[in-house]
Amino acid sequence: MERVRIGFLHHREELHLYLPAGTRLGLTLLDAPGEWRLAAEQAIPALVQPALKVLESADRALVEATVARLSAHGAILRDHAPGGRWREAHVLPTWLVAVPLGELEDATAREHMLREQSRPEDHILLASLRKELGDLAGVPGSLGPPALWHMKAPVRTQWIERPQCGRILLEGPGGVMAAVDSPLRIVLPESALAQVGDVRVGIGFHWDHLERLGYEDTLEAWIEPGGHLGLVNELPLERYLTSVNSSEMTADSPHHLLCAQTVAARSTILATRGRHHAGEPFDICADDHCQCFRGCGTIREASALAARETAGQVLAWEGHICDARYSKSCGGIVEAYEHVWEDQPVPYMPSFRDTCAPDPHFLRPTSEEGWRAWICSSEDVWCNTEAFQLPVGLAYSDGFYRWQLRLERQEAADHIRRVTGLSFQQLLDLVPGDRGLSGRLRSLVVRTDAGDFIIGKELTIRLALWKTCLYSAAIVLDWEGDVLVITGKGWGHGVGMCQLGATRMALEGRPWREILHHYYPLTAISAL
């Protein structure tokens, strides 16, 4: 895989690009540098097919056998990569079994699975499918190579059966106008930047804002399934990674932190290319949903040095490139993969105490009182920003090891209704349910005048309890009259590398290979 396509603008009625001289718009050489406006014209939306993902594997025979078992439910075999380009990647091909929702007779199940949230009750839906699949853990190869993993519960997804099409209207300096077929390919002169205004950064999180960013190489404007415009940046993989390491962190971060971040990001794009945006014309998105990419205007020499030093290096486990997840701050205990995403454990992303020195006497809390005491305490762990000085560029991350937020009861009720679609008038109480191994809530009981409801997983809880997204689900809840007091630890899902913990390790002289082996046990660092 030499080049990567990143989707970074979506759902726009029009786009504004600042293009340099020498740019090619399609096959036409731009002789009027300046601002160009793009708008969709005669857009014909794509035909989108909602579906359920029930299995993902590189074992073609295993997938076909599963399709045969589920044929009565309308199972379809899908190539799980955009445009069938998986052959270019340095990973085994992955395949998908999708069951079209239209084939399901249970209208209630269909309604629930079409919701954006994943709730505990979603995991008991479609019992007939799970019964038919049986216990796949007993299938040879199902938990190791060549299979990646099986879904213990169906996952909502969608497929584009008919691609979007239409024409894009161009308006340039001096009112130059033309209409071209979608997609419009924009090739920039070597090393030149195209400036793009109002790029949304931190979508849905507490730092959500707009920036003007610069992009290199090739842009592609396309008409999305809904008829609006999207923008893709295509460039060499290693150039992309040079930006990611300082977009995820900052260019003034310690050198070995930038190196570790680059290897984790390289592994993630190679392992997940096309998996999270199947059917869309890009490999990965540019925001926290996948990996942060702020264009090439953010690149500094420190960013480039880290990419050069680690060129071609990836994390590998059992012959596979690792899907190396990471978050800003684990809060002191790294979370296990299966407590945040699919229920299948991933051996190289377990839960462990992120301590500066081994502590054989540490006992993970097992009660709600124990978790409350741990969340409210300060410990000698790598990401405890109360114990070390962050680089200037990461000063915005100070205060996320332990934090406290307050909101009115009515405001909390409004957030919960908005995110979950629950119908109630009065919010009576919020009661912690199941917790993961890092203390992050996996379920939350919402007590109301209309009865008790259960919401989860951890991201749904975070979205439901704050106007953007709560920093972490490692929280305890208290009421002071009609004011909800949320005390928490960490920032993000907590799985894999703790970026602030890795920063401190690098500041104390730990090399990037040691950092990666600490956060991704059982892995090897391999050259492509």
XYZ file of C-alpha atoms in Angstrom:
528
model
C 0.000 0.000 0.000
C 1.821 3.093 -1.228
C -0.972 5.685 -1.174
C -3.897 6.379 1.118
C -7.208 8.187 0.633
C -8.523 10.238 3.592
C -12.064 11.590 3.790
C -11.945 14.918 5.627
C -14.988 16.977 4.572
C -18.516 15.615 4.521
C -22.145 16.706 4.006
C -21.354 20.137 2.541
C -23.718 22.045 0.279
C -20.695 23.857 -1.097
C -16.916 23.774 -0.711
C -14.396 26.629 -0.789
C -10.848 25.802 -1.916
C -7.861 28.139 -2.238
C -5.866 26.670 -5.114
C -2.328 27.599 -6.240
C -1.277 28.224 -9.831
C -0.380 25.074 -11.739
C -3.210 23.019 -10.220
C -5.064 20.676 -12.551
C -8.843 20.589 -12.249
C -9.564 17.301 -13.958
C -7.509 17.633 -17.129
C -7.589 21.431 -17.175
C -4.598 23.459 -16.004
C -5.661 26.180 -13.572
C -4.413 29.564 -14.760
C -6.361 31.631 -12.227
C -5.146 30.825 -8.706
C -7.393 31.847 -5.845
C -10.666 30.796 -4.277
C -12.862 28.279 -6.081
C -16.390 27.363 -5.042
C -17.776 23.880 -5.649
C -21.457 22.942 -5.406
C -23.422 19.806 -6.264
C -25.579 19.969 -9.382
C -27.976 17.266 -10.627
C -27.009 15.023 -7.716
C -28.447 11.513 -7.875
C -28.076 9.956 -4.393
C -26.728 6.466 -3.937
C -28.940 3.530 -3.069
C -27.921 2.589 0.491
C -28.658 -0.884 1.870
C -28.720 -1.188 5.696
C -27.255 -4.471 6.909
C -25.982 -6.365 9.934
C -22.356 -7.456 10.267
C -22.197 -10.893 11.900
C -18.761 -12.191 10.940
C -15.447 -10.894 9.669
C -12.641 -13.223 8.652
C -9.738 -13.693 6.264
C -10.689 -17.376 5.982
C -12.737 -17.475 2.787
C -13.908 -21.076 3.316
C -15.096 -20.282 6.844
C -17.051 -17.265 5.622
C -18.688 -19.192 2.795
C -19.684 -21.953 5.222
C -21.248 -19.358 7.517
C -23.126 -17.805 4.599
C -24.558 -21.220 3.781
C -25.767 -21.648 7.365
C -27.405 -18.212 7.318
C -28.864 -18.434 3.811
C -32.378 -18.729 5.215
C -31.909 -15.277 6.746
C -30.805 -13.627 3.498
C -27.047 -13.628 4.177
C -24.861 -12.042 1.482
C -21.087 -12.266 1.079
C -19.436 -8.846 0.798
C -15.935 -7.645 -0.004
C -15.218 -5.539 3.071
C -13.150 -2.776 1.463
C -14.025 0.244 -0.686
C -13.807 -0.425 -4.376
C -12.347 -3.890 -3.859
C -8.867 -2.386 -3.435
C -7.829 -4.654 -0.564
C -5.235 -6.378 -2.743
C -3.061 -3.276 -2.480
C -2.836 -3.510 1.319
C -0.173 -5.374 3.274
C -2.810 -7.335 5.204
C -4.881 -10.395 4.488
C -8.191 -9.697 2.767
C -11.151 -9.528 5.103
C -14.625 -10.697 4.204
C -18.005 -9.842 5.589
C -21.269 -11.653 6.048
C -24.093 -9.122 5.884
C -27.747 -9.878 6.506
C -29.937 -7.219 4.824
C -32.362 -5.738 7.320
C -35.105 -5.877 4.735
C -35.000 -9.679 4.925
C -35.795 -9.708 8.643
C -39.388 -10.254 9.691
C -38.985 -8.723 13.156
C -39.881 -5.051 12.658
C -38.889 -4.186 16.250
C -35.405 -5.596 15.724
C -35.111 -3.661 12.472
C -36.088 -0.421 14.204
C -33.603 -0.919 17.029
C -30.669 -1.836 14.770
C -31.201 1.255 12.622
C -30.470 3.482 15.591
C -27.001 4.977 15.787
C -26.544 3.960 19.446
C -25.409 0.555 20.581
C -27.362 -0.400 23.712
C -27.195 -3.479 25.928
C -30.605 -4.590 24.698
C -29.313 -4.524 21.109
C -27.131 -7.473 22.033
C -30.140 -9.702 22.664
C -31.799 -8.838 19.361
C -31.952 -11.238 16.442
C -31.717 -14.326 18.636
C -32.491 -16.534 15.652
C -29.245 -15.437 13.962
C -27.100 -16.063 16.994
C -28.734 -19.423 17.584
C -28.040 -20.377 13.984
C -24.404 -19.308 14.269
C -23.936 -21.216 17.498
C -20.669 -21.133 19.407
C -18.116 -20.184 16.766
C -15.311 -20.387 19.305
C -15.218 -24.114 18.564
C -14.648 -23.656 14.843
C -11.014 -24.450 13.900
C -9.136 -21.238 13.182
C -11.909 -18.995 14.478
C -9.847 -17.302 17.210
C -6.476 -17.126 15.472
C -4.992 -16.993 11.993
C -6.335 -16.952 9.423
C -9.593 -15.707 11.014
C -9.587 -12.225 12.539
C -12.653 -12.430 14.774
C -16.336 -13.241 14.879
C -19.072 -10.943 16.060
C -20.850 -12.374 19.094
C -23.620 -9.869 18.468
C -24.662 -8.372 15.113
C -23.251 -4.930 14.316
C -25.183 -2.352 12.322
C -23.567 -1.338 9.025
C -24.600 -0.282 5.535
C -23.648 -0.839 1.910
C -23.908 1.351 -1.167
C -25.691 -0.752 -3.780
C -25.685 1.984 -6.421
C -23.016 4.717 -6.251
C -23.919 8.368 -6.151
C -23.491 10.364 -9.335
C -24.137 13.832 -10.735
C -22.246 16.949 -11.725
C -20.214 19.445 -9.717
C -20.538 23.153 -10.460
C -17.283 25.154 -10.352
C -17.032 28.900 -9.834
C -13.573 30.466 -9.832
C -11.958 33.911 -9.724
C -13.638 36.288 -12.123
C -16.795 34.185 -12.155
C -15.285 31.353 -14.191
C -17.906 28.603 -14.180
C -18.072 25.049 -15.451
C -19.861 21.799 -14.644
C -17.931 18.523 -14.452
C -18.919 14.958 -13.699
C -18.431 13.689 -10.155
C -15.860 12.919 -8.856
C -13.674 15.929 -9.640
C -9.961 15.178 -9.323
C -7.721 18.110 -8.326
C -3.968 17.528 -8.733
C -1.737 20.070 -6.979
C 1.799 21.074 -8.009
C 4.554 19.253 -6.130
C 4.918 20.438 -2.500
C 2.159 23.033 -2.976
C -0.699 23.369 -0.480
C -4.370 23.854 -1.210
C -6.080 25.723 1.620
C -9.502 24.444 2.649
C -11.690 26.541 4.916
C -14.047 25.461 7.688
C -12.658 21.952 8.177
C -14.422 20.513 11.210
C -12.026 19.133 13.837
C -12.935 17.017 16.893
C -16.380 16.184 15.528
C -18.847 15.587 18.354
C -16.285 16.035 21.141
C -15.575 18.862 23.577
C -12.922 20.431 21.303
C -15.205 20.472 18.213
C -14.274 23.524 16.104
C -13.525 24.736 12.554
C -10.047 25.294 11.092
C -8.504 26.343 7.802
C -6.046 23.598 6.837
C -3.571 22.901 4.040
C -3.458 19.733 1.909
C -0.913 18.349 -0.586
C -0.840 16.111 -3.642
C -4.381 15.254 -4.790
C -7.892 16.235 -3.742
C -11.060 14.596 -4.975
C -14.509 16.153 -4.630
C -17.404 13.704 -4.822
C -21.146 13.697 -4.423
C -22.110 11.774 -1.295
C -25.015 9.322 -1.019
C -27.216 12.081 0.410
C -26.521 14.427 -2.504
C -24.085 16.773 -0.721
C -20.352 17.190 -1.359
C -17.418 15.437 0.294
C -13.686 15.955 -0.114
C -10.912 13.340 -0.110
C -7.150 13.861 0.143
C -4.990 11.236 -1.594
C -1.262 11.163 -0.878
C 1.608 8.747 -0.135
C 1.123 6.640 3.000
C 4.342 7.801 4.657
C 3.500 11.465 4.032
C 0.099 10.886 5.631
C 1.766 9.339 8.696
C 4.138 12.305 8.989
C 1.060 14.468 9.563
C -0.817 11.994 11.778
C 1.890 11.765 14.435
C 1.686 15.509 15.133
C -2.074 15.774 14.472
C -2.803 13.139 17.100
C -0.276 14.769 19.441
C 1.872 17.866 18.695
C 5.170 18.365 16.897
C 6.880 19.508 20.134
C 6.157 16.129 21.761
C 9.163 13.971 22.738
C 10.822 12.246 19.791
C 10.174 8.697 20.999
C 6.505 9.498 21.604
C 6.189 10.673 17.976
C 7.935 7.483 16.819
C 5.604 5.250 18.858
C 2.592 7.195 17.588
C 3.750 6.798 13.981
C 4.157 3.015 14.256
C 0.750 2.663 15.944
C -0.870 4.825 13.252
C 0.852 2.919 10.416
C -0.350 -0.373 11.870
C -3.887 0.920 12.302
C -4.334 2.211 8.743
C -2.936 -1.003 7.251
C -5.045 -3.218 9.517
C -8.322 -1.319 9.205
C -8.245 0.185 5.724
C -11.831 0.292 4.456
C -13.323 -1.470 7.463
C -14.892 1.555 9.134
C -16.095 3.266 5.943
C -17.092 0.344 3.727
C -18.629 1.470 0.450
C -17.239 5.015 0.683
C -14.519 6.298 -1.691
C -11.820 6.638 0.942
C -9.783 4.355 3.205
C -10.010 6.227 6.502
C -11.498 9.447 7.825
C -9.481 12.375 9.161
C -11.024 12.739 12.613
C -11.114 10.923 15.951
C -13.497 8.295 14.559
C -10.437 6.817 12.775
C -7.174 8.792 13.112
C -6.574 12.526 13.350
C -5.149 14.035 10.149
C -4.862 17.824 10.005
C -3.399 18.056 6.534
C 0.225 18.693 5.600
C 0.423 22.257 6.855
C 0.929 20.878 10.382
C 4.086 18.935 9.468
C 7.305 19.991 11.187
C 10.833 18.571 10.994
C 10.253 16.629 14.230
C 7.207 14.975 12.625
C 9.168 14.045 9.518
C 12.124 12.717 11.533
C 9.883 10.318 13.499
C 8.311 9.037 10.276
C 11.713 8.522 8.624
C 13.175 6.716 11.642
C 10.278 4.251 11.812
C 9.613 3.910 8.066
C 7.919 0.605 7.247
C 7.753 -0.558 10.891
C 4.476 -2.067 12.131
C 3.147 -3.934 15.140
C 2.350 -7.570 14.381
C 0.656 -10.392 16.256
C 0.339 -13.988 15.019
C 1.240 -12.948 11.485
C -1.287 -10.092 11.338
C -0.684 -6.357 11.389
C -2.259 -5.039 14.594
C -5.246 -2.753 14.809
C -3.393 -0.594 17.331
C -6.059 1.475 19.090
C -5.037 4.349 21.367
C -6.617 7.096 23.448
C -5.455 10.278 25.135
C -5.475 9.139 28.788
C -6.384 5.758 30.267
C -6.687 7.271 33.765
C -4.350 4.675 35.257
C -5.826 1.371 34.044
C -5.780 0.451 30.351
C -9.150 -0.950 29.204
C -9.579 -4.272 27.386
C -10.700 -4.126 23.750
C -13.773 -6.326 24.275
C -15.251 -3.976 26.875
C -15.475 -1.122 24.370
C -16.121 -2.694 20.951
C -16.928 -6.256 19.848
C -17.194 -8.829 22.621
C -14.303 -10.888 21.214
C -11.039 -10.339 23.188
C -7.983 -9.127 21.259
C -4.912 -10.642 22.977
C -2.594 -7.693 22.321
C -5.062 -5.131 23.751
C -5.755 -6.418 27.303
C -6.454 -4.458 30.480
C -3.577 -3.720 32.863
C -2.555 -1.125 35.398
C -0.522 1.563 33.632
C 1.916 1.951 36.481
C 5.423 3.329 36.407
C 6.667 0.265 38.306
C 5.184 -3.231 38.659
C 2.837 -3.490 41.631
C 2.167 -7.129 42.564
C -0.101 -5.980 45.407
C -2.542 -4.020 43.233
C -6.061 -5.406 43.467
C -8.517 -4.206 40.849
C -11.697 -2.867 42.504
C -14.624 -5.292 42.426
C -17.364 -3.166 44.022
C -18.943 0.176 43.260
C -17.430 1.564 46.476
C -13.994 0.351 45.378
C -14.281 1.995 41.967
C -15.451 5.233 43.577
C -12.369 5.292 45.799
C -10.061 4.550 42.843
C -11.617 7.159 40.518
C -11.330 9.845 43.198
C -7.713 8.987 44.062
C -4.346 10.013 42.611
C -1.826 7.256 41.848
C 1.711 6.871 40.529
C 0.696 5.949 36.975
C 2.221 7.074 33.686
C -0.626 9.398 32.641
C -0.980 11.224 35.968
C -0.413 14.761 34.667
C -0.431 16.001 38.260
C 3.005 14.370 38.599
C 4.878 15.675 35.526
C 5.089 18.667 33.188
C 3.532 18.259 29.751
C 5.194 19.746 26.643
C 3.848 23.212 25.819
C 1.908 21.947 22.810
C 0.082 19.385 24.953
C -0.864 21.822 27.727
C -4.497 21.500 26.613
C -4.404 17.907 27.961
C -3.568 18.960 31.516
C -6.438 18.338 33.914
C -7.833 15.223 32.222
C -6.254 12.697 34.582
C -8.884 13.622 37.207
C -11.754 15.986 36.544
C -15.237 17.002 37.665
C -18.225 18.387 35.756
C -21.631 19.646 36.869
C -24.942 20.013 35.057
C -28.560 20.598 35.944
C -30.981 17.654 36.195
C -33.124 18.992 33.330
C -30.055 19.466 31.144
C -28.968 15.889 31.834
C -32.467 14.648 30.946
C -32.390 16.612 27.677
C -29.013 15.117 26.683
C -30.186 11.572 27.446
C -33.396 11.979 25.415
C -31.494 13.513 22.491
C -28.940 10.708 22.276
C -31.052 7.650 23.123
C -34.513 8.583 21.856
C -36.017 7.554 25.214
C -39.402 9.041 26.104
C -39.842 10.341 29.664
C -40.661 13.563 31.490
C -38.664 13.436 34.720
C -35.170 12.097 35.348
C -35.221 10.565 38.820
C -31.766 9.006 39.145
C -28.747 7.543 37.351
C -27.397 4.254 38.695
C -24.062 2.749 37.538
C -24.400 -0.681 35.965
C -21.699 -2.977 34.607
C -18.132 -1.649 34.482
C -15.193 -2.688 32.340
C -11.803 -3.654 33.745
C -10.694 0.000 33.850
C -13.778 1.157 35.749
C -15.392 2.575 32.610
C -19.156 2.168 32.650
C -20.518 -0.282 30.093
C -24.139 0.255 31.137
C -26.084 2.892 33.033
C -29.577 2.581 34.539
C -31.697 5.668 33.812
C -34.537 5.887 36.330
C -37.455 8.019 35.141
C -41.150 8.616 35.708
C -41.759 6.327 32.694
C -39.753 3.447 34.187
C -36.155 2.274 34.202
C -34.047 2.166 31.037
C -30.541 0.787 30.427
C -28.138 2.595 28.090
C -24.604 1.641 26.941
C -21.870 0.967 25.743
C -19.302 3.423 27.044
C -19.481 5.853 24.106
C -23.287 6.064 24.304
C -23.002 6.875 28.013
C -20.439 9.579 27.295
C -22.608 11.093 24.561
C -25.740 10.946 26.718
C -24.294 12.714 29.756
C -22.757 15.791 28.158
C -23.632 18.292 25.446
C -20.768 17.070 23.254
C -19.126 13.956 24.695
C -18.036 13.214 28.253
C -14.255 12.916 28.571
C -14.385 9.326 29.826
C -16.827 6.720 31.136
C -14.624 6.036 34.206
C -16.997 8.088 36.360
C -18.966 8.227 39.597
C -22.232 10.157 39.854
C -23.604 12.228 42.750
C -26.557 14.555 43.182
C -26.422 17.882 44.975
C -30.116 18.704 44.895
C -30.923 19.043 41.194
C -27.287 19.294 40.150
C -25.562 16.187 38.776
C -21.881 16.030 39.805
C -19.760 13.812 37.523
C -16.297 12.898 38.836
C -14.094 11.072 36.362
C -10.680 9.857 35.305
C -9.035 9.800 31.884
C -9.887 11.000 28.404
C -11.177 8.584 25.781
C -11.945 4.866 25.573
C -8.711 3.825 27.312
C -7.844 0.889 25.008
C -4.277 0.302 23.737
C -1.678 3.043 23.986
C -2.315 5.774 26.532
C -0.918 8.792 24.672
C -0.215 10.888 27.771
C 1.309 7.877 29.505
C 3.503 7.283 26.451
C 4.473 10.973 26.532
C 5.737 10.659 30.096
C 7.583 7.426 29.271
C 9.348 9.238 26.416
C 10.148 12.252 28.622
C 11.826 9.868 31.064
C 14.001 8.371 28.332
C 12.075 5.210 27.429
C 12.661 4.329 23.728
C 9.724 3.986 21.357
C 10.054 0.211 21.057
C 9.741 -0.167 24.842
C 6.710 2.149 24.842
C 4.966 0.048 22.194
C 5.764 -3.255 23.901
C 4.388 -1.836 27.153
C 1.038 -0.853 25.633
C 0.693 -3.708 23.121
C 1.911 -6.857 24.914
C 2.517 -10.029 22.870
C 3.289 -7.992 19.741
C 6.459 -7.837 17.656
C 7.764 -4.839 15.717
C 8.197 -5.964 12.117
C 9.272 -4.392 8.855
C 6.859 -4.485 5.933
